[in-house]
Structure formats: structure tokens, C-alpha cells
Coordinates of C-alpha atoms in Angstrom, one line a residue:
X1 CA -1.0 2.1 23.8
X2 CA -4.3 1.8 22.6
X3 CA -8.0 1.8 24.5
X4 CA -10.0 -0.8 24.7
X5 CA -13.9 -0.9 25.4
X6 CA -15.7 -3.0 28.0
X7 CA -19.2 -3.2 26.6
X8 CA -20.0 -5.5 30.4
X9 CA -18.7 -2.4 32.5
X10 CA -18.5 -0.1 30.0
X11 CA -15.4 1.1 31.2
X12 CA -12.3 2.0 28.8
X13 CA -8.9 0.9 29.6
X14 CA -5.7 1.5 28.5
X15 CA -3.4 -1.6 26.7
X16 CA -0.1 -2.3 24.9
X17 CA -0.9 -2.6 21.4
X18 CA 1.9 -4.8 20.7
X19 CA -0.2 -7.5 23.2
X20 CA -3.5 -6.3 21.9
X21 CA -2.1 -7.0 18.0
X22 CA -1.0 -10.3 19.2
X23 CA -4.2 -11.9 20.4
X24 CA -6.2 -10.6 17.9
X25 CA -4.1 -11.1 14.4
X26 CA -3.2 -14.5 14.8
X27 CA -1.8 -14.1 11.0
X28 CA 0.7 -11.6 12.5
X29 CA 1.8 -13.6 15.7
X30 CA 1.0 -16.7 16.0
X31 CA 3.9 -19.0 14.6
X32 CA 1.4 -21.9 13.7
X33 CA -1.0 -19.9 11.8
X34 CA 1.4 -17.1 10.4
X35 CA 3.2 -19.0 7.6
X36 CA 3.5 -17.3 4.1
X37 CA 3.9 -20.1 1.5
X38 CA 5.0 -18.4 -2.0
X39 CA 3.1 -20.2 -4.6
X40 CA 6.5 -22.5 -5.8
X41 CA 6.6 -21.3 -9.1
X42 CA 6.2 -17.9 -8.5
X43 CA 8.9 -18.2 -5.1
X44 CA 10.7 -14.8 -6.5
X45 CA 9.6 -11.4 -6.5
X46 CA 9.7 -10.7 -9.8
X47 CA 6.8 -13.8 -11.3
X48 CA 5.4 -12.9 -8.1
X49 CA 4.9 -9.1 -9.2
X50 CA 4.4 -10.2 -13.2
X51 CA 1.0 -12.7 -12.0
X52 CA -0.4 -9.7 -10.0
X53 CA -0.5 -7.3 -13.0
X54 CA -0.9 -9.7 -15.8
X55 CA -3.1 -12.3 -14.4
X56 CA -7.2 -12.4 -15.4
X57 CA -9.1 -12.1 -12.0
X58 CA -12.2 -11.3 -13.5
X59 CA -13.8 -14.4 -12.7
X60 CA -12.8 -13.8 -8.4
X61 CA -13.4 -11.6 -5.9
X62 CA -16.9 -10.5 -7.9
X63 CA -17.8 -7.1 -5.8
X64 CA -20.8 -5.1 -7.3
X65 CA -20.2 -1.4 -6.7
X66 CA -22.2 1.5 -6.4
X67 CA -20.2 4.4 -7.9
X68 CA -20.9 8.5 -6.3
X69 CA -18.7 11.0 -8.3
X70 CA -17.9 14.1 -6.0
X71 CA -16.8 17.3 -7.4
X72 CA -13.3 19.0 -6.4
X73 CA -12.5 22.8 -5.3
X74 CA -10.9 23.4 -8.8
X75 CA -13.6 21.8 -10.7
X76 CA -11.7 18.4 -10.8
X77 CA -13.6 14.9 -10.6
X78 CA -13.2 11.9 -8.1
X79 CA -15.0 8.6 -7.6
X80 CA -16.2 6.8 -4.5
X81 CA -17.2 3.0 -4.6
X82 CA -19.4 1.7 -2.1
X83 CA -20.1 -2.0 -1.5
X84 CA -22.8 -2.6 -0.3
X85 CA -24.4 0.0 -1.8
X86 CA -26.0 2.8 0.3
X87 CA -29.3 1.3 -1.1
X88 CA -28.7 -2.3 -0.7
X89 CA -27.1 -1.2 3.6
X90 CA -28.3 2.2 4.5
X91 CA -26.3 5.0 6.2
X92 CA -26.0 3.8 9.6
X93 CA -23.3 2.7 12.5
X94 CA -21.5 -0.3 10.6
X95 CA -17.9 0.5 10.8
X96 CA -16.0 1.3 7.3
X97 CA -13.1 0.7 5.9
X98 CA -11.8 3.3 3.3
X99 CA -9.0 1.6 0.6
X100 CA -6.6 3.6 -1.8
X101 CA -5.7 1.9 -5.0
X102 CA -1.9 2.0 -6.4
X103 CA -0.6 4.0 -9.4
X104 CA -3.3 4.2 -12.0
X105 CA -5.5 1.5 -10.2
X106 CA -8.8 1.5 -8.7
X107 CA -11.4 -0.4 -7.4
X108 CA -11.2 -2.8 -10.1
X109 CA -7.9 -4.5 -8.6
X110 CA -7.9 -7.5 -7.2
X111 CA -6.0 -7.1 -4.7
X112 CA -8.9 -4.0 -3.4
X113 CA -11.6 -6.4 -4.0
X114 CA -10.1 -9.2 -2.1
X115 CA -9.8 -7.4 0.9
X116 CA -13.2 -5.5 -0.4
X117 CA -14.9 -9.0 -0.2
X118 CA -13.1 -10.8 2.7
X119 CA -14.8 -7.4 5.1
X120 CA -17.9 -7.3 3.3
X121 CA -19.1 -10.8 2.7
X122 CA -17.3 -12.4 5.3
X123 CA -17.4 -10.3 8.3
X124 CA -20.9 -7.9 7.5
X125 CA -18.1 -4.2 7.2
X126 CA -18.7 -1.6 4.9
X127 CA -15.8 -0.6 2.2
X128 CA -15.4 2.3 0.3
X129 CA -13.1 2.9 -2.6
X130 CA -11.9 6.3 -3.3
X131 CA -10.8 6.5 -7.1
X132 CA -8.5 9.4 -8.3
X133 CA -8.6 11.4 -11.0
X134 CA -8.8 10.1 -14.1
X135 CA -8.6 6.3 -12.2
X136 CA -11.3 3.5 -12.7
X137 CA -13.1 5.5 -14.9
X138 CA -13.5 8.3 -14.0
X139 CA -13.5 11.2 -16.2
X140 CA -10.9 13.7 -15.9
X141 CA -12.8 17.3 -15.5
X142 CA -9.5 19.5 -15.1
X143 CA -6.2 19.8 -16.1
X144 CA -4.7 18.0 -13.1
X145 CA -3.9 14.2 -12.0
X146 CA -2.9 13.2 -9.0
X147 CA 0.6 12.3 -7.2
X148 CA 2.0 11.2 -4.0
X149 CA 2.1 14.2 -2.1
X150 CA -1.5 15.3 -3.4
X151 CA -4.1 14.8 0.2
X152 CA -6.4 17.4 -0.4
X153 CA -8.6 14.7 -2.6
X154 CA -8.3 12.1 0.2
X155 CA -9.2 15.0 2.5
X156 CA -12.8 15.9 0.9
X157 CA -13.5 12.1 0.8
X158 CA -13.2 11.4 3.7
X159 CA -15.1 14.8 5.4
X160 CA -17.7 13.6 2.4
X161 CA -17.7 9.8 4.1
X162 CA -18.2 11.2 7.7
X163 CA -20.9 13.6 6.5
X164 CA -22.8 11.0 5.2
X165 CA -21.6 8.4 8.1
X166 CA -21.5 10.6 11.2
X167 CA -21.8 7.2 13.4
X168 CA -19.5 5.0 11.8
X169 CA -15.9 4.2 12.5
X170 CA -13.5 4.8 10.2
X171 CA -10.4 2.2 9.4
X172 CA -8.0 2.9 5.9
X173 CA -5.8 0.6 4.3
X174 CA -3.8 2.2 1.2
X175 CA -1.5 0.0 -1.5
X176 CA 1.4 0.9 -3.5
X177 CA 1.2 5.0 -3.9
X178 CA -2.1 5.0 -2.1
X179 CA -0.5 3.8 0.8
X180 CA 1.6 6.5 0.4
X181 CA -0.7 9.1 0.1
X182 CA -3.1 8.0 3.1
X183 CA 0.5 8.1 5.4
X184 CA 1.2 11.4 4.2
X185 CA -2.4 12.1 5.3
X186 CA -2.0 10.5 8.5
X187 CA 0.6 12.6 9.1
X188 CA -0.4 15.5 8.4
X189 CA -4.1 15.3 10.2
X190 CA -2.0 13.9 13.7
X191 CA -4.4 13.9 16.6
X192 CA -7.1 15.4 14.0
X193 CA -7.4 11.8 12.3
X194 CA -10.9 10.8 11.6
X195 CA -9.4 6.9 10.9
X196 CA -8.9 5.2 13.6
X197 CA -5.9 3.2 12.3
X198 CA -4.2 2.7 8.8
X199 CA -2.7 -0.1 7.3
X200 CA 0.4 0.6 4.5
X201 CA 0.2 -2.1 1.9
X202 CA 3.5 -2.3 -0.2
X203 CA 4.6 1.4 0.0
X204 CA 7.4 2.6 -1.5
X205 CA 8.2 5.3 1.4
X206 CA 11.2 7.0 -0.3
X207 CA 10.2 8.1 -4.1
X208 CA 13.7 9.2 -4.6
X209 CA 15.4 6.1 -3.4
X210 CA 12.6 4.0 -4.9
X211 CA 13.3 5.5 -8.3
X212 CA 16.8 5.5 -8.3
X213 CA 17.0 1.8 -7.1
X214 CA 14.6 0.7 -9.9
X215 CA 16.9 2.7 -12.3
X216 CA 20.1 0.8 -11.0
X217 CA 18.3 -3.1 -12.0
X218 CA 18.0 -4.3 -15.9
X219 CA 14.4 -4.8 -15.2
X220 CA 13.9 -2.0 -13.6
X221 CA 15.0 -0.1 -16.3
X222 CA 14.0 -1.3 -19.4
X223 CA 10.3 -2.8 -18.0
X224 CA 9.3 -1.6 -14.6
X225 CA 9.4 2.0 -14.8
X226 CA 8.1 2.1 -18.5
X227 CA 5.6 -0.1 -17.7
X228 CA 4.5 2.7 -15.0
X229 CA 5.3 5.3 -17.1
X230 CA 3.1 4.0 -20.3
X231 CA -0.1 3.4 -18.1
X232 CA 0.4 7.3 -16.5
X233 CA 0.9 8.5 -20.1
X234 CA -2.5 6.3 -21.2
X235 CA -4.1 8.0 -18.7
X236 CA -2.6 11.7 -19.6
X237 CA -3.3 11.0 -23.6
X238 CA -6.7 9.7 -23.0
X239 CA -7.5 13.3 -21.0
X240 CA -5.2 15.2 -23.3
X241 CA -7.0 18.1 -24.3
X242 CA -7.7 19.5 -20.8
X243 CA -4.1 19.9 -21.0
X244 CA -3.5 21.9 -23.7
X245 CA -3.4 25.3 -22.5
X246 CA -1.6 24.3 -19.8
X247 CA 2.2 24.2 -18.7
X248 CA 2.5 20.8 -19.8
X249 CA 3.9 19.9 -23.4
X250 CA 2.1 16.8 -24.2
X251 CA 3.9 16.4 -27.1
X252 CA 6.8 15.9 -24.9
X253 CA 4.5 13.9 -22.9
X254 CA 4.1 11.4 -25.8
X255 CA 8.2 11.0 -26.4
X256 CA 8.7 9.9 -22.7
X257 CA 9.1 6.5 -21.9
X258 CA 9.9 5.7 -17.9
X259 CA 7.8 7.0 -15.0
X260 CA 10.6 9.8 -14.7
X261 CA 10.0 11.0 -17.8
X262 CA 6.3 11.3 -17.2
X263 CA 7.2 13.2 -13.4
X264 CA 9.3 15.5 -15.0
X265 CA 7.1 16.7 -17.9
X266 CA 3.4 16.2 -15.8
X267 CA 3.5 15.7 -12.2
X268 CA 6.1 18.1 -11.0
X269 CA 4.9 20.8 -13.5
X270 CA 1.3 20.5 -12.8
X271 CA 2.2 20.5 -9.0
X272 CA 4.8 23.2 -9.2
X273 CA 7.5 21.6 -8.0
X274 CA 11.0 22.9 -9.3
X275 CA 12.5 19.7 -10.1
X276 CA 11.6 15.8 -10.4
X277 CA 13.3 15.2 -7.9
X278 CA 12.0 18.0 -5.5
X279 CA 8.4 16.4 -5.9
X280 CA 10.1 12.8 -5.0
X281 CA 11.9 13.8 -1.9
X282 CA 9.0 16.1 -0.5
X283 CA 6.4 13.6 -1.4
X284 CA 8.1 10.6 0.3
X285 CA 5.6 9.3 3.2
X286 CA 8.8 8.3 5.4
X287 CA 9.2 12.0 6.4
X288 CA 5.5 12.2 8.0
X289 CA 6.2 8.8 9.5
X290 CA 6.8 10.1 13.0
X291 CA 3.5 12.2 13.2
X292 CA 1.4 9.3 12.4
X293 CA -0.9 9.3 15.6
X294 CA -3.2 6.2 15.1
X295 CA -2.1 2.7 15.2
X296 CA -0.8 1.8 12.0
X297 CA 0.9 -1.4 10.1
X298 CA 3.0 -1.2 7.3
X299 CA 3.0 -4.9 5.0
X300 CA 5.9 -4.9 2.7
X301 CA 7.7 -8.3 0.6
X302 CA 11.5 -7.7 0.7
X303 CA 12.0 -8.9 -2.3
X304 CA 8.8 -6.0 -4.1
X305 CA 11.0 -4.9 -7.0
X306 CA 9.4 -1.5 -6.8
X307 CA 9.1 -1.0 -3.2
X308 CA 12.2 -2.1 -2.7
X309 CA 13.1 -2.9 1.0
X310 CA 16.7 -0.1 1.3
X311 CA 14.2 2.6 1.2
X312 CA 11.7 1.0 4.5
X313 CA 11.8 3.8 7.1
X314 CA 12.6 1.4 10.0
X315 CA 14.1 3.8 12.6
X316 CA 10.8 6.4 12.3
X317 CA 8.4 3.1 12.8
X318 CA 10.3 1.5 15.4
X319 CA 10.3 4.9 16.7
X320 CA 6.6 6.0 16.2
X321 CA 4.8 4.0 18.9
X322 CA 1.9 3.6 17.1
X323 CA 3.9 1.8 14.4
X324 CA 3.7 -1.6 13.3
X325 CA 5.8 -2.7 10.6
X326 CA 5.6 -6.3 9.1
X327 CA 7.8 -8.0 6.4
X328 CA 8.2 -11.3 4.7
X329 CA 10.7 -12.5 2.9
X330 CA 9.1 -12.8 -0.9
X331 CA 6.1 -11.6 -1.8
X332 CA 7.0 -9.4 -4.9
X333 CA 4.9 -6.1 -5.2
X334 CA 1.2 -6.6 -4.0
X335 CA 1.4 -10.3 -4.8
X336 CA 1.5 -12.8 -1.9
X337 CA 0.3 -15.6 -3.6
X338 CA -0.1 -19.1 -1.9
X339 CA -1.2 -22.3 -3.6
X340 CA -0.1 -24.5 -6.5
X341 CA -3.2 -24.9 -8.7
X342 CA -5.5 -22.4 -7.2
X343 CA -4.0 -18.8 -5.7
X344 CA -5.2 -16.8 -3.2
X345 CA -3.4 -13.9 -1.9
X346 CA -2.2 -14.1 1.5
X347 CA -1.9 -10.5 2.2
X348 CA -5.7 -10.3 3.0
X349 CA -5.9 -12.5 5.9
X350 CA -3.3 -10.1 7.9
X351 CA -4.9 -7.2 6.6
X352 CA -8.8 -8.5 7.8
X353 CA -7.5 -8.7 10.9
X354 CA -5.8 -5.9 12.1
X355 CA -8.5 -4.0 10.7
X356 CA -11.4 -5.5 12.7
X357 CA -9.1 -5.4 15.8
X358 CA -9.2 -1.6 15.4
X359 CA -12.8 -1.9 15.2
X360 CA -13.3 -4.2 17.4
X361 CA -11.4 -2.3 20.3
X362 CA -14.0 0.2 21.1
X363 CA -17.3 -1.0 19.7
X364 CA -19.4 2.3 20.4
X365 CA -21.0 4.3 17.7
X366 CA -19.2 7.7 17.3
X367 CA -21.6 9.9 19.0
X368 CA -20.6 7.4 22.5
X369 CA -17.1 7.6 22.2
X370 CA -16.2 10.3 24.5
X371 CA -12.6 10.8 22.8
X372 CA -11.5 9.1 19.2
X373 CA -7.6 10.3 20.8
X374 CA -6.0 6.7 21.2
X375 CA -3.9 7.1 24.3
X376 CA -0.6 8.3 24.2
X377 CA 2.3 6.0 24.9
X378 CA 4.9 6.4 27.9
X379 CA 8.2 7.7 26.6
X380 CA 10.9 5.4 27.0
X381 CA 8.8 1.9 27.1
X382 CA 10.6 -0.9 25.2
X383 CA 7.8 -2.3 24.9
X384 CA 6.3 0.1 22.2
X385 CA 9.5 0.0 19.9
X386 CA 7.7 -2.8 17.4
X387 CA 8.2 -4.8 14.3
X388 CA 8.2 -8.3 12.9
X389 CA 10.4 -10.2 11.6
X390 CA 11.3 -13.0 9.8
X391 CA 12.6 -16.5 10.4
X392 CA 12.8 -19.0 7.5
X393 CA 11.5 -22.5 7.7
X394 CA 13.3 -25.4 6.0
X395 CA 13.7 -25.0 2.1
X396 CA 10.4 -25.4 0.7
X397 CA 10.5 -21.6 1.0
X398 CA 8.1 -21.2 3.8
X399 CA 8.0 -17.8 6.4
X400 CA 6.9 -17.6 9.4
X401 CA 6.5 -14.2 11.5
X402 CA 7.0 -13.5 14.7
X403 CA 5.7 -10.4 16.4
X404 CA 8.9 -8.8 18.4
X405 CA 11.6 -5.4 18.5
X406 CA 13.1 -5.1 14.9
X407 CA 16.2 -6.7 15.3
X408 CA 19.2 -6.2 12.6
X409 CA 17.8 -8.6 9.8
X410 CA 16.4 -5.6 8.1
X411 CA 19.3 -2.9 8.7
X412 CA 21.6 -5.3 8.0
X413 CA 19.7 -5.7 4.0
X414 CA 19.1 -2.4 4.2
X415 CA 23.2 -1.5 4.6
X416 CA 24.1 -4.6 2.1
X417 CA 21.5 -2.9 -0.5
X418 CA 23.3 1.1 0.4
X419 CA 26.4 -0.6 -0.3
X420 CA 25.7 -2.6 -3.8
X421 CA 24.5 0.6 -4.6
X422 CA 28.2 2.4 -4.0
X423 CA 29.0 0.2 -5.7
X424 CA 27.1 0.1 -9.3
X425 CA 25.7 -2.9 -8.8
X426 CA 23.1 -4.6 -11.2
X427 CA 21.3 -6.6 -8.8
X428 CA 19.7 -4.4 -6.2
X429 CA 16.8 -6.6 -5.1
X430 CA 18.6 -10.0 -4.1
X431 CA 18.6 -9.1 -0.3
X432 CA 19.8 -12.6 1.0
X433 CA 23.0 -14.0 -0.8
X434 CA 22.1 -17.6 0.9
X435 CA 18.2 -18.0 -0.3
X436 CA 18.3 -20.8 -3.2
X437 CA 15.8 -18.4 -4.6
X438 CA 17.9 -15.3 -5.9
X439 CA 20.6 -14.9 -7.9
X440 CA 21.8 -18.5 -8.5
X441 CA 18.2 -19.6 -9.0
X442 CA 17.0 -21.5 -11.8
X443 CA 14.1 -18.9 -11.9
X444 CA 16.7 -15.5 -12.0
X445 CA 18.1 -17.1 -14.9
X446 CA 14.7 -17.1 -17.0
X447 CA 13.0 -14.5 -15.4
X448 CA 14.1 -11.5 -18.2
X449 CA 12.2 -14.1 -21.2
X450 CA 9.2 -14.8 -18.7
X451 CA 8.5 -11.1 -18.0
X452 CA 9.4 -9.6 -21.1
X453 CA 7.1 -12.4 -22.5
X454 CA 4.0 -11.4 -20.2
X455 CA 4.5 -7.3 -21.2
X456 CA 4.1 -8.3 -24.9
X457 CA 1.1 -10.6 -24.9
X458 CA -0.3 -7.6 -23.4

């Protein structure tokens, strides 16, 4: 359920937020309006993934940021971005919507500052980006990174962003392992949320199975995860020296190639973790899934190479009642891109909306909202038990979705994924044996040359 504000009576009342998500994300719902047209040379997962980290998007989404470095407990370093700039919109009421950047990101990506400018520009919001350390910039001040089961940074943000918002509402929207961090924070704050929603942007959920399914593919193997792993170790070489006297060998550091490698000799060391793969299973957001107590959607491509869609924690959302969880059929990892000679990512529309429907459902500054608790679901409702699907239109590659209960589409690619794995297989992220578009495709069969291609011009 969620409650919704009457500014004409100003009365609150209580309403299904499968409806309220309905009326008010058209993108989501509505089966005219939410069509996802790959861009049709980029109609696979993997060009889709390659144009999102290779393209030049200098020249779009053009966001001027105001940067405010905040100092850590242990004497680390994190950056905030705001656009506008406190200067340019002053501390006030206008309701805020905090984004997380992916592994090694920041607010430099396009795909923050296309939602950045779609809620700024477009409908008058306030963003702020939280950097970590050593991200976007931002100078590493102590001999410790950041990982996916690291909150305590997000934590002292966000008290930072209330302090110096105390009227504003609060909405969060996290991509890749930022969206896994903010639902691990989700979790863990409960009914103490200061957000009033999140949304999950191409989260890989289950670190464990992410890794090992990204292990089991060619490309996986010899570019994905050392693709990762070279831009951590960038990061770690360029910040070296605070890690000398530490409990990580950087020499050892420097002979890694794959994001394991960098995990095992930096991440679960600095974060005293016994094993790699300790720090994977206990920083997987899909255990805190089920104490996520704001309404939150989770946008993932079945097809993302790197959050691949076995490891989607579909029983805890369909179980969470303030879950949403929304797939499409291609999409790659934090692509979505639509149009032939021009592309814009389709991801932002959705996003846009479900964020000002949160904001939009009780208007009031904080100080007159008498409770930011959403109200608690009845146990046992269908009604609450959400999802959406997908149905596929024609050939051209076209998806539509259409809000409704998770049926066994997913599970079903989910089991066939569990069992190509049993059984060795090399292809773990064709999902739909009759698409034209996987493993017989004219594209699969150039893909290796195109990819490889795009990580040496580099």
C-alpha cells in the first residue's frame, strides 16, 4: 500500500501501489506507450553493453555540477554532486533525488546525467550524486575503497543531505553496484528509511552467482571481468601509496587481471572478510530484499551480461509488498538504447516516472508530514505480489510491458540458466532459444571481433 495526499481535503488515504504505479508510470503500464525498441544494430546484450561503456557522450546530457567533499569517520574522502547548485537553487522544500553510480563510475556517466537532466531540467527536481571513494575524482584520503556491502558512506550522505535539506523529500535510484549498495541500505534502515522509495537500476543481486556466471561465458572471461578488474586496479594504483603499510600487497595487486583477482587481494582484505567469496555471498543485496520497507522498483535487461537474469531475486520481490520488479527482454547492462541514427536511452523515461510518483504522492514538506511510515500492506492480498513482464511484439524486436503477478517467464529462464550451468555450458546469457537474436544470430557470430575491437581502440 502506499498513502496518498489530498492537498483539496487534506486528508491522507491509503491505496494499492500496484494501481497507483499504473496511472502514474504510463512507461511501466500502459501497452501503447511502454514499448522498448532496441536500437537494431545494437538488438543483443552484448553491443548493447559495449556502446554504453565505449560510446563518447560528452557532447549530451551537459549537467554543470557543484562538487562538496565530506570527510569520513576514518579520515576517508567522499564527494557529493549537486545540480542545481545550492547557489544557483537554495536549500529549500524541492524534493531530491539521491543517485549511486556503478563500479568505478560517478557522476560523470551518462546514464546518471540522463536521468540527472530529465528531473532537473525537465521537471524543476533537485539531484544529488554521491561519489565514492576514490570515484569521479575524488581523492583517496585513506587506505580504503569501497564495495558492495560497504553503507556506512551512503549513511553520512544522506544524514549530511537531510541536515542541510530538513524539508525536502528524499527519492534514491542506484545502478549497477550502487544499486546494490542503496538496497542493502534499504534494508538495513527498514522503517528508519529517510528515502521515500528506491529504484534498482541493473543490479546484480547475487555477487556470487553473478561472478560465477560471468566466469562460465568466453566473454565473460577473457573481457568482462578484466575489464572490471583493470579499472578497480587503475583506481587502486593511482592511490597506491596509502596502501602500503597496509594488509594489502599491491604488488600482487598489479599481477591480477579479473575483478576476482582484485576482491581477493583488495576488497575482502581491506574489509576483513575471510574469503572472496564470503564478501560475495554476505554482500549480495538479495538477502536484505525482504526488509526493504519503502516502495521500490528493480529495472533489469535479461539479456545484461553482468547482471545476468539467474541470479534476480524474484521470490523475495514478489514477496516484499513494496516490491516492484520490471524486466525487458534486451537491454544489455545499463544500455536501453532506442533509435537508429540518434540514441537515447529508454531506461530514463520509467525511471522519471516512478520517481515523481513517489513524490508526487504526498506533496507536503517534511515538517507536515505527520508520518514518512508508508502504510503497511494486509498479509495475504494477491494484489500486492507484483511484477512485470514481458510479451514480445512481432520480429522487429519490439517489447512491450505489462504491469501484472510474475508469472513463470522469468523462473522458467531462471531454471533453464541453473541448468546450462550443471551442465558446463558456454553460453549462459542466451535466455530465449526461439529469439532470432541469440545464439543463431548474425550478430552472436561477430560479436567476439566487435567487442574485442571496441576494448583495444580504448
Amino acid at each position: 500500500m502506499i498513502r496518498l495526499y489530498n492537498p483539496r481535503t487534506g486528508k491522507l488515504k491509503s491505496a494499492d501501489l500496484m494501481d497507483y504505479i499504473k496511472k502514474k508510470c504510463p512507461s511501466l503500464s500502459d501497452p501503447a506507450r511502454s514499448l522498448f525498441r532496441p536500437t537494431l544494430w545494437m538488438a543483443n546484450g552484448h553491443l548493447q553493453t559495449a556502446y554504453a561503456a565505449y560510446r563518447d557522450f560528452d557532447e549530451t546530457y551537459v549537467i554543470n555540477y557543484d562538487r562538496e567533499l565530506l570527510s569520513t569517520p576514518d579520515g576517508g574522502t567522499v564527494s557529493i554532486d549537486w545540480a542545481p547548485s545550492l547557489i544557483k537553487m537554495p536549500a529549500d522544500d524541492t524534493p531530491t533525488l539521491v543517485l549511486l553510480h556503478g563500479l568505478t563510475g560517478g557522476s560523470h556517466e551518462s546514464y546518471i546525467r540522463a536521468l540527472v537532466e530529465t528531473m532537473t531540467r525537465d521537471h524543476g527536481y533537485r539531484c544529488v550524486v554521491f561519489n565514492a571513494r576514490a570515484c569521479a575524482n575524488t581523492e583517496l584520503t585513506s587506505a580504503q575503497l569501497y564495495c558492495g556491502s560497504w553503507t556506512e558512506d551512503l549513511r553520512m550522505v544522506v544524514k549530511h543531505i537531510r541536515k542541510t535539506l530538513p524539508e525536502a523529500k528524499l527519492m534514491s535510484a542506484g545502478f549497477s553496484l550502487g544499486a546494490n549498495i542503496l538496497m542493502n541500505y534499504m534494508g538495513e534502515e527498514g522503517d528508519n528509511c529517510e528515502f521515500l522509495g528506491a529504484m534498482s537500476v541493473g543490479n546484480p543481486f547475487d555477487l556470487m552467482g553473478t561472478c560465477l556466471a560471468i566466469e562460465r561465458g568466453y566473454l565473460g572471461r577473457k573481457i568482462y571481468s578484466p575489464a572490471m578488474g583493470g579499472n578497480l586496479r587503475r583506481i587502486f594504483l593511482k592511490h597506491s601509496k596509502m596502501f602500503e603499510n597496509s594488509i594489502v600487497d599491491v604488488e600482487a595487486v598489479k599481477r591480477g587481471v579479473t575483478i576476482r583477482d582484485f576482491d581477493e587481494q583488495v576488497t575482502r582484505r581491506v574489509f576483513k572478510y575471510r574469503t572472496v567469496h564470503e564478501y560475495y555471498r554476505m554482500a549480495s543485496s538479495s538477502q536484505r530484499i525482504l526488509d526493504i520497507k519503502r516502495p521500490f522498483l528493480c529495472l533489469n535487461a535479461l539479456d545484461d551480461p553482468i547482471a545476468v537474469a539467474e541470479c534476480l531475486p524474484v521470490d523475495e520481490i514478489r514477496e516484499n509488498p513494496f516490491g516492484l520488479l520490471a524486466t525487458t527482454s534486451r537491454g544489455g547492462h545499463l544500455g536501453w538504447f532506442e533509435g537508429f541514427w540518434s540514441q537515447e536511452r529508454w531506461c530514463t523515461r520509467p525511471l522519471a516516472e516512478f520517481c515523481i510518483a513517489m513524490f508526487e504522492a504526498d506533496n507536503r514538506p517534511v515538517s507536515l508530514t505527520p508520518s514518512m511510515r508508508p502504510a503497511q500492506s494486509n498479509e495475504g492480498n494477491e494484489s500486492h505480489a507484483t511484477g512485470v513482464t514481458i510479451r514480445k511484439q512481432g520480429s522487429d524486436g519490439a517489447t512491450t510491458m505489462h504491469v501484472r503477478h510474475i508469472d513463470a517467464e522469468l523462473e522458467q529462464q531462471q531454471q533453464q540458466q541453473h541448468r546450462k550451468a550443471n551442465h558446463h555450458s558456454h553460453h549462459p546469457n542466451e535466455l530465449q532459444k526461439s529469439s532470432a537474436w541469440t545464439k543463431k544470430s548474425f550478430w552472436a557470430t561477430i560479436l567476439p571481433l566487435v567487442v574485442y575491437y571496441l576494448m583495444k581502440r580504448r
